[in-house]
Coordinates of C-alpha atoms and ligand atoms in Angstrom, one line a residue:
Chain A
X1 CA 0.0 0.0 0.0
X2 CA 1.5 3.2 -1.1
X3 CA 1.2 6.2 1.2
X4 CA 1.3 9.9 0.8
X5 CA 3.5 12.1 3.0
X6 CA 2.5 15.5 4.4
X7 CA 5.3 17.8 5.6
X8 CA 4.5 20.9 7.7
X9 CA 7.0 23.5 8.8
X10 CA 9.9 21.2 9.0
X11 CA 13.2 22.5 10.3
X12 CA 16.2 20.1 10.3
X13 CA 19.3 20.6 12.5
X14 CA 22.8 19.1 12.8
X15 CA 23.5 20.0 16.4
X16 CA 23.2 23.8 16.4
X17 CA 23.5 24.1 12.6
X18 CA 20.1 24.5 10.9
X19 CA 20.5 22.7 7.6
X20 CA 16.9 23.0 6.3
X21 CA 14.2 25.4 7.2
X22 CA 10.4 25.7 6.9
X23 CA 9.6 23.0 4.4
X24 CA 5.9 22.5 3.6
X25 CA 4.8 20.0 0.9
X26 CA 2.6 17.0 0.2
X27 CA 4.2 14.0 -1.5
X28 CA 1.5 12.1 -3.4
X29 CA 1.0 8.4 -3.2
X30 CA 1.8 6.2 -6.2
X31 CA 3.7 9.1 -7.8
X32 CA 7.3 10.1 -8.3
X33 CA 8.5 13.2 -6.6
X34 CA 11.9 14.6 -7.5
X35 CA 14.0 17.1 -5.5
X36 CA 16.5 19.2 -7.3
X37 CA 18.8 22.0 -6.1
X38 CA 22.5 23.0 -5.8
X39 CA 24.9 20.9 -3.8
X40 CA 24.7 21.4 0.0
X41 CA 21.2 22.8 0.0
X42 CA 19.9 20.0 2.1
X43 CA 18.2 17.6 -0.3
X44 CA 19.8 14.5 1.3
X45 CA 19.1 15.9 4.7
X46 CA 15.5 16.4 4.0
X47 CA 15.1 13.0 2.4
X48 CA 16.6 11.3 5.4
X49 CA 14.2 13.1 7.7
X50 CA 11.3 11.4 5.9
X51 CA 12.1 7.9 7.3
X52 CA 13.8 9.0 10.5
X53 CA 17.3 8.2 9.3
X54 CA 18.4 11.7 10.1
X55 CA 18.5 11.1 13.8
X56 CA 21.0 8.3 13.4
X57 CA 23.7 11.0 13.2
X58 CA 24.8 12.2 16.7
X59 CA 23.2 15.6 17.6
X60 CA 20.9 15.6 14.6
X61 CA 17.2 16.6 15.3
X62 CA 14.1 17.7 13.6
X63 CA 11.4 20.2 14.4
X64 CA 8.0 20.3 12.7
X65 CA 5.7 17.6 11.4
X66 CA 5.9 14.7 8.9
X67 CA 2.7 12.9 8.6
X68 CA 2.3 9.6 6.8
X69 CA -1.2 8.1 6.5
X70 CA -2.5 10.3 9.3
X71 CA 0.3 9.3 11.7
X72 CA 2.9 11.9 12.8
X73 CA 6.3 10.3 12.3
X74 CA 8.0 12.3 15.0
X75 CA 5.4 11.5 17.6
X76 CA 7.0 10.0 20.7
X77 CA 4.9 6.9 20.4
X78 CA 6.3 6.1 16.9
X79 CA 8.9 3.4 16.6
X80 CA 11.6 4.6 14.2
X81 CA 12.5 1.0 13.3
X82 CA 8.9 0.4 12.1
X83 CA 9.0 3.6 10.1
X84 CA 12.1 2.5 8.3
X85 CA 10.6 -0.8 7.6
X86 CA 7.8 0.9 5.8
X87 CA 9.8 3.7 4.2
X88 CA 12.8 2.2 2.4
X89 CA 15.9 4.0 1.2
X90 CA 18.6 3.8 -1.4
X91 CA 21.7 5.8 -0.7
X92 CA 23.8 8.2 -2.7
X93 CA 26.7 5.7 -2.5
X94 CA 26.1 2.0 -3.1
X95 CA 26.6 0.2 0.2
X96 CA 26.1 -3.6 -0.1
X97 CA 27.0 -5.6 3.0
X98 CA 30.6 -6.8 2.4
X99 CA 30.1 -10.0 4.5
X100 CA 27.2 -11.2 2.4
X101 CA 26.7 -12.7 -1.0
X102 CA 24.5 -11.2 -3.7
X103 CA 21.7 -13.5 -2.6
X104 CA 22.1 -12.7 1.1
X105 CA 22.3 -9.0 0.3
X106 CA 18.9 -9.0 -1.4
X107 CA 17.4 -10.9 1.5
X108 CA 19.2 -8.8 4.1
X109 CA 16.1 -7.0 5.2
X110 CA 14.4 -10.3 6.0
X111 CA 17.4 -12.2 7.3
X112 CA 18.7 -9.4 9.5
X113 CA 15.3 -9.3 11.1
X114 CA 15.5 -13.1 11.6
X115 CA 12.4 -13.7 9.5
X116 CA 12.2 -17.4 8.8
X117 CA 11.0 -18.4 5.4
X118 CA 11.1 -21.5 3.2
X119 CA 13.9 -21.7 0.6
X120 CA 11.4 -21.5 -2.2
X121 CA 9.9 -18.2 -0.9
X122 CA 13.3 -16.8 -0.4
X123 CA 14.3 -17.7 -4.0
X124 CA 11.2 -16.1 -5.3
X125 CA 11.8 -12.9 -3.4
X126 CA 15.4 -12.7 -4.6
X127 CA 14.5 -13.3 -8.2
X128 CA 11.6 -10.9 -8.1
X129 CA 13.6 -8.1 -6.5
X130 CA 16.6 -8.6 -8.8
X131 CA 14.4 -8.6 -11.8
X132 CA 12.7 -5.5 -10.4
X133 CA 16.1 -3.8 -10.1
X134 CA 17.1 -4.9 -13.6
X135 CA 20.0 -6.9 -12.3
X136 CA 18.7 -10.5 -12.6
X137 CA 20.2 -11.3 -16.0
X138 CA 23.6 -10.1 -15.0
X139 CA 23.9 -12.0 -11.7
X140 CA 21.6 -15.0 -11.9
X141 CA 24.6 -17.3 -12.4
X142 CA 26.6 -16.0 -9.5
X143 CA 24.1 -15.4 -6.7
X144 CA 26.5 -16.9 -4.2
X145 CA 29.3 -14.5 -5.1
X146 CA 30.1 -11.6 -2.8
X147 CA 28.0 -8.4 -3.4
X148 CA 31.1 -6.3 -3.3
X149 CA 32.4 -8.1 -6.4
X150 CA 29.9 -6.2 -8.6
X151 CA 30.6 -3.0 -10.5
X152 CA 29.5 0.3 -9.0
X153 CA 26.4 0.5 -11.1
X154 CA 25.5 -3.2 -10.4
X155 CA 26.1 -2.6 -6.7
X156 CA 23.6 0.3 -6.7
X157 CA 21.0 -1.8 -8.4
X158 CA 21.7 -4.5 -5.8
X159 CA 21.0 -1.9 -3.2
X160 CA 17.7 -1.1 -4.9
X161 CA 16.8 -4.8 -5.1
X162 CA 17.6 -5.0 -1.4
X163 CA 15.3 -2.0 -0.6
X164 CA 12.4 -3.3 -2.6
X165 CA 12.8 -6.9 -1.3
X166 CA 11.2 -5.8 2.0
X167 CA 8.2 -4.3 0.1
X168 CA 8.2 -0.9 1.6
X169 CA 5.3 1.5 1.1
X170 CA 7.6 4.4 0.2
X171 CA 11.0 4.3 -1.5
X172 CA 13.4 7.2 -1.0
X173 CA 16.3 7.4 -3.5
X174 CA 19.2 9.7 -3.0
X175 CA 20.9 10.3 -6.4
X176 CA 20.6 6.6 -7.3
X177 CA 22.1 7.2 -10.7
X178 CA 24.9 9.5 -9.9
X179 CA 27.5 6.8 -10.3
X180 CA 25.9 5.0 -13.2
X181 CA 26.4 4.9 -17.0
X182 CA 23.6 6.0 -19.3
X183 CA 22.4 2.4 -19.8
X184 CA 22.2 1.6 -16.1
X185 CA 20.6 5.0 -15.6
X186 CA 18.0 4.2 -18.2
X187 CA 17.4 0.8 -16.6
X188 CA 16.8 2.5 -13.2
X189 CA 14.5 5.1 -14.7
X190 CA 12.5 2.3 -16.3
X191 CA 12.4 0.7 -12.9
X192 CA 11.2 3.8 -11.3
X193 CA 8.4 4.0 -13.8
X194 CA 7.4 0.4 -13.0
X195 CA 7.7 0.8 -9.3
X196 CA 5.4 3.9 -9.4
X197 CA 2.3 1.7 -9.7
X198 CA 3.0 0.1 -6.3
X199 CA 5.2 2.6 -4.4
X200 CA 5.4 6.2 -3.5
X201 CA 8.8 7.3 -4.8
X202 CA 10.9 10.2 -3.8
X203 CA 14.1 10.8 -5.7
X204 CA 16.9 13.3 -5.4
X205 CA 18.8 14.1 -8.6
X206 CA 21.2 16.6 -10.1
X207 CA 20.1 15.7 -13.5
X208 CA 17.3 18.0 -14.7
X209 CA 16.4 15.8 -17.7
X210 CA 16.1 12.9 -15.3
X211 CA 13.8 14.9 -13.0
X212 CA 11.7 15.9 -16.1
X213 CA 11.6 12.3 -17.4
X214 CA 10.7 10.4 -14.3
X215 CA 8.8 12.6 -11.9
X216 CA 5.3 13.8 -11.5
X217 CA 6.1 16.6 -9.0
X218 CA 9.3 18.4 -8.5
X219 CA 10.6 20.4 -5.5
X220 CA 13.4 22.9 -5.9
X221 CA 15.6 23.5 -2.9
X222 CA 18.0 26.4 -2.7
X223 CA 20.3 28.2 -0.3
X224 CA 19.9 31.9 0.4
X225 CA 23.6 32.2 1.0
X226 CA 26.4 30.0 2.1
X227 CA 26.0 29.0 5.7
X228 CA 22.3 29.8 5.6
X229 CA 19.8 26.9 5.9
X230 CA 18.4 25.5 2.7
X231 CA 14.7 26.0 2.0
X232 CA 12.1 24.8 -0.5
X233 CA 11.8 27.5 -3.2
X234 CA 9.1 25.9 -5.3
X235 CA 7.0 22.7 -5.3
X236 CA 4.9 22.1 -8.4
X237 CA 3.9 19.5 -10.9
X238 CA 7.0 18.7 -13.0
X239 CA 5.4 19.9 -16.2
X240 CA 4.7 23.4 -14.7
X241 CA 8.1 23.4 -13.1
X242 CA 10.0 22.9 -16.4
X243 CA 7.8 25.1 -18.5
X244 CA 6.3 27.9 -16.5
X245 CA 7.9 28.0 -13.0
X246 CA 6.4 30.4 -10.4
X247 CA 9.7 31.5 -9.2
X248 CA 12.4 33.2 -11.3
X249 CA 15.2 31.4 -9.2
X250 CA 13.7 28.1 -10.3
X251 CA 13.8 29.1 -13.9
X252 CA 17.4 30.3 -13.6
X253 CA 18.5 27.1 -12.0
X254 CA 16.7 24.8 -14.4
X255 CA 17.9 26.7 -17.5
X256 CA 21.4 26.7 -16.1
X257 CA 21.7 30.4 -15.5
X258 CA 22.4 30.1 -11.8
X259 CA 24.3 32.4 -9.6
Chain B
X1 CA 59.6 16.1 -28.0
X2 CA 62.4 14.0 -29.4
X3 CA 64.9 16.1 -27.5
X4 CA 63.1 15.4 -24.2
X5 CA 63.0 11.7 -24.8
X6 CA 66.6 11.5 -26.0
X7 CA 68.7 9.3 -23.7
X8 CA 71.1 12.2 -23.1
X9 CA 68.5 14.0 -21.0
X10 CA 66.6 11.2 -19.3
X11 CA 69.3 8.6 -18.7
X12 CA 71.4 8.7 -15.6
X13 CA 74.5 6.7 -15.0
X14 CA 73.6 3.5 -13.0
X15 CA 75.6 1.2 -11.0
X16 CA 76.1 -2.1 -12.8
X17 CA 73.8 -4.9 -11.8
X18 CA 76.7 -6.9 -10.2
X19 CA 77.7 -4.0 -8.0
X20 CA 75.9 -5.2 -4.8
X21 CA 77.6 -8.6 -5.1
X22 CA 81.0 -7.1 -5.7
X23 CA 80.6 -4.8 -2.7
X24 CA 79.3 -7.7 -0.5
X25 CA 82.3 -9.8 -1.4
X26 CA 84.7 -6.9 -0.8
X27 CA 83.1 -6.1 2.5
X28 CA 83.4 -9.8 3.6
X29 CA 87.0 -9.9 2.5
X30 CA 87.9 -6.7 4.3
X31 CA 86.1 -7.7 7.5
X32 CA 87.7 -11.1 7.3
X33 CA 91.1 -9.5 7.1
X34 CA 90.5 -7.3 10.1
X35 CA 89.1 -10.2 12.1
X36 CA 92.2 -12.3 11.3
X37 CA 94.4 -9.4 12.3
X38 CA 92.7 -8.9 15.7
X39 CA 91.5 -12.4 16.2
X40 CA 87.8 -11.7 16.3
X41 CA 85.0 -14.3 16.3
X42 CA 82.9 -14.9 13.2
X43 CA 80.0 -13.0 14.7
X44 CA 82.1 -9.8 14.9
X45 CA 83.2 -10.5 11.3
X46 CA 79.6 -10.7 10.1
X47 CA 78.6 -7.5 11.9
X48 CA 81.6 -5.6 10.5
X49 CA 81.0 -6.9 7.0
X50 CA 77.3 -5.9 7.3
X51 CA 78.1 -2.4 8.4
X52 CA 80.7 -2.0 5.6
X53 CA 78.2 -3.2 3.0
X54 CA 75.4 -0.9 4.3
X55 CA 77.6 2.2 3.8
X56 CA 80.0 1.3 1.0
X57 CA 77.4 0.7 -1.7
X58 CA 75.7 4.1 -1.2
X59 CA 79.1 5.8 -1.2
X60 CA 79.9 4.3 -4.5
X61 CA 76.4 5.1 -5.7
X62 CA 76.9 8.7 -4.6
X63 CA 80.0 9.1 -6.7
X64 CA 78.5 7.5 -9.8
X65 CA 74.7 8.0 -9.6
X66 CA 74.3 11.2 -7.6
X67 CA 72.9 12.0 -4.1
X68 CA 69.2 11.0 -4.7
X69 CA 70.0 7.5 -5.8
X70 CA 72.6 7.2 -3.0
X71 CA 70.1 8.3 -0.3
X72 CA 67.6 5.8 -1.8
X73 CA 70.2 3.0 -1.5
X74 CA 71.2 4.0 2.0
X75 CA 67.6 4.1 3.2
X76 CA 66.8 0.8 1.6
X77 CA 69.8 -0.7 3.3
X78 CA 68.9 0.7 6.7
X79 CA 65.4 -0.6 6.4
X80 CA 66.6 -4.1 5.4
X81 CA 69.3 -3.9 8.0
X82 CA 66.7 -3.2 10.8
X83 CA 64.6 -6.1 9.5
X84 CA 67.6 -8.4 9.8
X85 CA 68.6 -7.1 13.2
X86 CA 65.0 -7.7 14.4
X87 CA 64.9 -11.2 12.9
X88 CA 68.2 -12.4 14.3
X89 CA 67.2 -12.5 18.0
X90 CA 63.8 -14.0 17.1
X91 CA 65.3 -16.8 15.0
X92 CA 68.0 -17.3 17.6
X93 CA 65.5 -17.7 20.3
X94 CA 63.4 -20.1 18.3
X95 CA 66.4 -22.2 17.3
X96 CA 67.6 -22.3 20.9
X97 CA 64.3 -23.3 22.3
X98 CA 63.8 -26.0 19.7
X99 CA 67.4 -27.2 20.2
X100 CA 67.1 -27.5 24.0
X101 CA 63.4 -28.3 24.2
X102 CA 62.9 -30.8 21.3
X103 CA 65.0 -33.7 22.8
X104 CA 63.0 -33.6 26.0
X105 CA 59.6 -33.8 24.4
X106 CA 58.2 -37.3 24.0
X107 CA 55.0 -39.1 24.8
X108 CA 55.9 -39.5 28.4
X109 CA 56.8 -35.9 28.9
X110 CA 53.4 -34.8 27.5
X111 CA 51.3 -37.3 29.3
X112 CA 52.5 -37.3 32.9
X113 CA 52.6 -34.8 35.7
X114 CA 55.4 -34.2 38.2
X115 CA 53.6 -36.2 40.9
X116 CA 56.1 -38.2 42.9
X117 CA 59.0 -37.4 40.6
X118 CA 62.3 -37.0 42.4
X119 CA 65.8 -36.6 41.2
X120 CA 66.3 -37.7 37.6
X121 CA 63.1 -39.7 37.3
X122 CA 61.3 -38.7 34.1
X123 CA 58.6 -36.2 34.8
X124 CA 56.1 -34.4 32.6
X125 CA 54.1 -31.3 32.0
X126 CA 50.6 -32.6 31.7
X127 CA 49.4 -30.9 34.8
X128 CA 50.9 -27.6 33.7
X129 CA 49.5 -27.9 30.2
X130 CA 46.1 -28.6 31.7
X131 CA 46.5 -25.6 34.1
X132 CA 47.5 -23.3 31.3
X133 CA 44.6 -24.3 29.2
X134 CA 42.1 -24.1 32.0
X135 CA 43.3 -20.8 33.4
X136 CA 43.7 -19.1 30.1
X137 CA 40.3 -20.3 28.9
X138 CA 38.7 -19.0 32.1
X139 CA 40.5 -15.7 31.7
X140 CA 39.2 -15.4 28.1
X141 CA 35.7 -16.3 29.2
X142 CA 35.8 -13.5 31.7
X143 CA 37.7 -10.9 29.6
X144 CA 36.4 -11.3 26.0
X145 CA 32.7 -10.6 26.7
X146 CA 33.5 -7.7 29.1
X147 CA 36.1 -6.3 26.6
X148 CA 33.9 -6.7 23.6
X149 CA 30.9 -5.2 25.2
X150 CA 32.9 -2.3 26.5
X151 CA 34.2 -1.6 23.0
X152 CA 30.6 -1.9 21.6
X153 CA 29.4 0.6 24.2
X154 CA 32.3 3.0 23.4
X155 CA 31.8 3.0 19.7
X156 CA 28.0 2.4 19.2
X157 CA 26.4 4.0 22.2
X158 CA 28.9 6.2 24.1
X159 CA 29.8 8.4 21.1
X160 CA 32.4 10.4 22.9
X161 CA 30.1 11.3 25.8
X162 CA 31.4 11.8 29.3
X163 CA 31.0 8.2 30.4
X164 CA 32.7 7.0 27.3
X165 CA 35.6 9.3 27.9
X166 CA 35.9 8.1 31.5
X167 CA 35.9 4.5 30.4
X168 CA 38.5 5.1 27.8
X169 CA 40.7 6.8 30.4
X170 CA 40.3 3.9 32.8
X171 CA 41.1 1.4 30.1
X172 CA 44.2 3.3 29.3
X173 CA 45.2 3.2 33.0
X174 CA 44.5 -0.5 33.1
X175 CA 46.8 -1.1 30.2
X176 CA 49.7 0.1 32.4
X177 CA 49.0 -2.1 35.4
X178 CA 52.0 -4.3 36.1
X179 CA 51.0 -7.9 36.0
X180 CA 52.2 -8.6 39.5
X181 CA 49.8 -5.9 40.8
X182 CA 46.9 -7.6 38.9
X183 CA 47.9 -10.8 40.6
X184 CA 48.0 -9.3 44.1
X185 CA 44.7 -7.7 43.4
X186 CA 43.1 -11.0 42.4
X187 CA 44.6 -12.6 45.5
X188 CA 43.3 -9.9 47.8
X189 CA 39.9 -10.2 46.2
X190 CA 39.7 -13.9 46.8
X191 CA 41.3 -13.8 50.3
X192 CA 38.5 -11.3 51.2
X193 CA 35.9 -14.0 50.4
X194 CA 37.6 -17.3 51.1
X195 CA 40.2 -16.7 53.8
X196 CA 43.9 -16.1 53.8
X197 CA 45.1 -19.5 52.6
X198 CA 43.0 -19.6 49.5
X199 CA 44.9 -20.4 46.3
X200 CA 43.2 -21.6 43.2
X201 CA 43.2 -21.3 39.4
X202 CA 40.4 -18.9 39.4
X203 CA 42.6 -16.2 41.0
X204 CA 45.0 -16.6 38.2
X205 CA 42.2 -16.4 35.7
X206 CA 40.9 -13.2 37.2
X207 CA 44.4 -11.7 37.2
X208 CA 44.9 -12.6 33.5
X209 CA 41.5 -11.3 32.6
X210 CA 42.4 -8.0 34.2
X211 CA 45.5 -7.9 31.9
X212 CA 43.5 -9.0 28.9
X213 CA 40.6 -6.6 29.1
X214 CA 42.3 -3.4 28.0
X215 CA 44.0 -5.1 25.0
X216 CA 40.7 -6.6 23.9
X217 CA 38.8 -3.3 24.4
X218 CA 41.4 -1.3 22.5
X219 CA 41.7 -3.7 19.5
X220 CA 38.0 -4.3 19.3
X221 CA 37.4 -0.5 19.5
X222 CA 39.7 0.1 16.6
X223 CA 38.1 -2.6 14.5
X224 CA 34.6 -1.4 15.2
X225 CA 35.6 2.2 14.3
X226 CA 36.7 0.9 10.9
X227 CA 33.3 -0.4 10.0
X228 CA 31.9 2.3 7.7
X229 CA 28.7 4.1 9.0
X230 CA 27.2 3.5 5.5
X231 CA 26.7 -0.2 6.5
X232 CA 25.0 0.7 9.7
X233 CA 22.7 3.1 7.9
X234 CA 22.0 0.6 5.1
X235 CA 20.9 -1.8 7.8
X236 CA 18.8 0.8 9.7
X237 CA 17.1 1.8 6.4
X238 CA 15.9 -1.8 6.0
X239 CA 14.1 -1.5 9.3
X240 CA 16.7 -3.5 11.3
X241 CA 16.9 -2.5 15.0
X242 CA 20.2 -1.2 16.3
X243 CA 21.1 -4.2 18.4
X244 CA 20.5 -6.6 15.4
X245 CA 22.6 -4.2 13.2
X246 CA 25.4 -4.4 15.7
X247 CA 25.2 -8.2 16.1
X248 CA 24.6 -9.1 12.4
X249 CA 26.3 -6.4 10.4
X250 CA 28.9 -4.5 12.4
X251 CA 30.4 -7.4 14.3
X252 CA 30.7 -9.8 11.4
X253 CA 32.3 -7.1 9.3
X254 CA 34.9 -6.5 12.0
X255 CA 35.2 -10.1 13.3
X256 CA 38.5 -10.8 11.6
X257 CA 40.3 -8.0 13.4
X258 CA 38.5 -8.6 16.7
X259 CA 39.6 -12.2 16.8
X260 CA 43.1 -11.3 16.0
X261 CA 43.1 -8.8 18.8
X262 CA 41.7 -11.4 21.2
X263 CA 44.3 -13.9 20.2
X264 CA 47.1 -11.3 20.7
X265 CA 45.7 -10.6 24.2
X266 CA 45.7 -14.3 25.0
X267 CA 49.3 -14.7 23.6
X268 CA 50.3 -11.9 25.8
X269 CA 48.9 -13.3 29.0
X270 CA 49.6 -17.0 28.4
X271 CA 53.2 -16.4 29.3
X272 CA 52.5 -14.5 32.6
X273 CA 54.3 -16.0 35.6
X274 CA 54.2 -13.6 38.5
X275 CA 50.4 -13.2 38.9
X276 CA 49.9 -16.9 38.7
X277 CA 52.6 -17.6 41.2
X278 CA 50.8 -15.5 43.8
X279 CA 47.3 -16.6 43.0
X280 CA 47.4 -20.2 41.8
X281 CA 50.7 -21.3 43.3
X282 CA 52.5 -24.4 42.4
X283 CA 51.5 -28.0 42.4
X284 CA 53.1 -31.3 41.2
X285 CA 49.9 -33.1 40.3
X286 CA 46.9 -32.8 38.1
X287 CA 44.2 -30.4 39.1
X288 CA 41.4 -29.6 36.8
X289 CA 39.3 -27.8 39.3
X290 CA 39.5 -24.1 38.8
X291 CA 38.0 -23.3 42.2
X292 CA 39.9 -25.4 44.6
X293 CA 43.5 -26.4 45.1
X294 CA 46.7 -25.0 43.6
X295 CA 47.1 -25.1 39.9
X296 CA 50.3 -25.0 37.9
X297 CA 50.6 -23.3 34.5
X298 CA 53.4 -23.7 32.0
X299 CA 55.3 -20.5 32.9
X300 CA 55.2 -21.2 36.6
X301 CA 56.3 -24.8 35.8
X302 CA 59.3 -23.4 33.9
X303 CA 60.1 -21.1 36.7
X304 CA 59.9 -23.9 39.3
X305 CA 62.0 -26.3 37.2
X306 CA 64.7 -23.7 37.0
X307 CA 64.5 -22.8 40.6
X308 CA 64.7 -26.3 41.9
X309 CA 66.1 -28.3 39.0
X310 CA 67.1 -31.3 41.1
X311 CA 70.6 -32.8 41.1
X312 CA 72.5 -34.0 38.0
X313 CA 72.4 -37.7 38.0
X314 CA 75.7 -39.3 39.1
X315 CA 77.9 -40.5 36.3
X316 CA 75.7 -38.9 33.6
X317 CA 77.4 -36.8 30.9
X318 CA 74.7 -34.2 30.9
X319 CA 76.0 -31.1 32.7
X320 CA 72.5 -29.7 33.2
X321 CA 70.3 -30.8 36.0
X322 CA 67.1 -32.5 34.8
X323 CA 64.9 -29.5 35.7
X324 CA 66.6 -27.4 33.1
X325 CA 65.8 -29.7 30.3
X326 CA 62.1 -29.9 31.4
X327 CA 61.9 -26.2 31.6
X328 CA 63.1 -25.9 27.9
X329 CA 60.6 -28.6 26.9
X330 CA 57.8 -26.7 28.6
X331 CA 59.0 -23.5 26.9
X332 CA 58.8 -25.1 23.5
X333 CA 55.3 -26.4 24.2
X334 CA 54.3 -22.9 25.3
X335 CA 55.6 -21.4 22.0
X336 CA 53.8 -24.0 20.0
X337 CA 50.6 -23.2 21.8
X338 CA 50.9 -19.6 21.0
X339 CA 51.6 -20.4 17.3
X340 CA 48.6 -22.7 17.1
X341 CA 46.5 -19.9 18.6
X342 CA 47.7 -17.5 15.9
X343 CA 47.0 -20.0 13.1
X344 CA 43.5 -20.5 14.5
X345 CA 43.0 -16.7 14.6
X346 CA 44.1 -16.4 11.0
X347 CA 41.7 -19.2 9.9
X348 CA 38.8 -17.5 11.7
X349 CA 39.7 -14.2 10.2
X350 CA 39.8 -15.7 6.7
X351 CA 36.4 -17.4 7.2
X352 CA 34.6 -14.3 8.5
X353 CA 36.5 -11.5 6.6
X354 CA 34.4 -9.3 4.3
X355 CA 34.3 -10.9 0.9
X356 CA 35.4 -8.9 -2.1
Ligands
ATP401 N1 26.6 14.6 9.1 C1 26.5 16.0 9.0 N2 26.9 16.8 10.1 C2 26.8 18.1 10.0 N3 26.4 18.8 8.9 C3 26.0 18.1 7.8 C4 26.0 16.6 7.8 N4 25.6 16.2 6.6 C5 25.3 17.3 5.9 N5 25.5 18.4 6.6 C6 25.3 19.8 6.2 O1 24.0 20.0 5.9 C7 23.8 20.7 4.7 C8 23.0 20.0 3.7 O2 23.7 18.8 3.3 P1 23.1 17.7 2.3 O3 24.0 16.5 2.4 O4 21.7 17.5 2.7 O5 23.2 18.5 0.9 P2 22.7 17.9 -0.5 O6 21.6 18.9 -1.0 O7 22.3 16.5 -0.4 O8 24.0 18.1 -1.4 P3 24.5 17.1 -2.6 O9 23.7 17.5 -3.8 O10 25.9 17.5 -2.7 O11 24.3 15.7 -2.1 C9 25.2 21.1 4.2 O12 25.6 22.4 4.6 C10 26.1 20.1 4.9 O13 27.4 20.6 5.2
MG402 MG1 23.1 14.6 -1.1

């Protein structure tokens, strides 16, 4: 079941440093939402605050509200582990588990949580997830080999397979294609299109064309000045964003006249 | 372009390939001559020849090849020289122990204790072997969980907080505790509970555990620190709780180094004599009970054999009393045990190491 996410007045801190300020938006269910913006404006930070990964960093905290399906994520009664189980994440850098094989990496979400399942079910999940991540054909003959033995792009797709193997409701992707060649990128974009029917997808990208190609809504983050917190400048349907943006800064950024 | 690549600009005069051999032979010859003149032993000859070689070749190189190549050669020689200097005592020690220990070791030596052995009767080390294994095992059972959990607390939970800093400081202080002090502490602890005459293996185990804990904490801490936070985050993002992440992702990734650290800690304490002498005492017969009765370990056995070696049998050619031979045999066994431990650690490290 895909879920929509409502964000109200969200401020995000690293210790005393306010990294992101005053974000309001609604991320639609079963749609792709893209975030764009210059480096350091807080896209990753914001993304990580959507599944409570932000607080993993010492001193990091969040003020404001993130509501998924009517439940406030930062409520004291909410179990962050359960949140992360429902809202999966793919990181900017591929990070397969070095002690595990390809097969074990895909099943990591289940195995690490000590979920017992028959071998046949496990095999099905592995094949389905790897096919979903467009990796099956490349690795089907070496599932027992270490996950670290794959190329960077293959590792990233392995991480995507690992994330979708636990069937989350929302999938957060932080620049999933930044280390990939055009073919793997196309494969992942196709994958995002397919996943859209089942998942709510949020993707951070530096590639305008990619944002235009894959997303339904786009959010543009920017910094007022160096050292200032990042903020959401504009949030609109992607079509509007790339044709008639509300904000002149957005237009400047998208058309490459930035500064 | 062609001018740059021309040999006249890039080529430098080089010493001929046979230069090191020639210098070595010359150094040996000169050293030999000096030794003959002054009547030195062959050890002095080798040392002088080595020194001559280390400095003569760079000197020649300086004349022919220039200062950079000469410095390079000199440094290479110094590095290799240090390596040789370090290896010599190590090899010497090993050869000596094998030479003196090997003839003593036989089935009887390994399978009997010293119970009722007097004079030149053949005795054995079985009781000391048993004592060493039991005491060291007990020490590891105490020290490894405590050390490992401390390291996990420091890296995964403490995060440089006040408590973590205090613990780190205390661990550092513990590293410097002299082993005899650890032994006296363990003794005082047991005497407090069980009366002044209490001597048992457990006291030795406690003392050794005290010595092991800081090493285990330190090495495990370093290993855990090396585990990239990416992996922890990857695990959290899959909805895995923190403790499962630590047990199933962080520890397996670091296990090779952690095991090596534990084995090093064991190797360090397995040869301790003083703390065991005061806590576990000495005993001639088998005692497998950690909690009652004196218990001998190999180092204490060696110490005792040297202290009271017994009399050289009349008419025998051997100049050494029988205790000396037994001590060497026991020393060899101790070294072999440490080697086996290291091999086991390597195997475990190989099995669990991250696969690339
Ligand atoms: N672990 C951290 N501790 C302290 N400050 C951080 C940390 N991570 C990020 N920041 C700061 O937060 C701000 C936003 O960083 P963030 O990583 O979210 O940027 P980004 O938009 O994802 O950039 P990029 O496009 O380069 O990935 C930056 O000023 C950065 O220096
Ligand atoms: Mg980022």
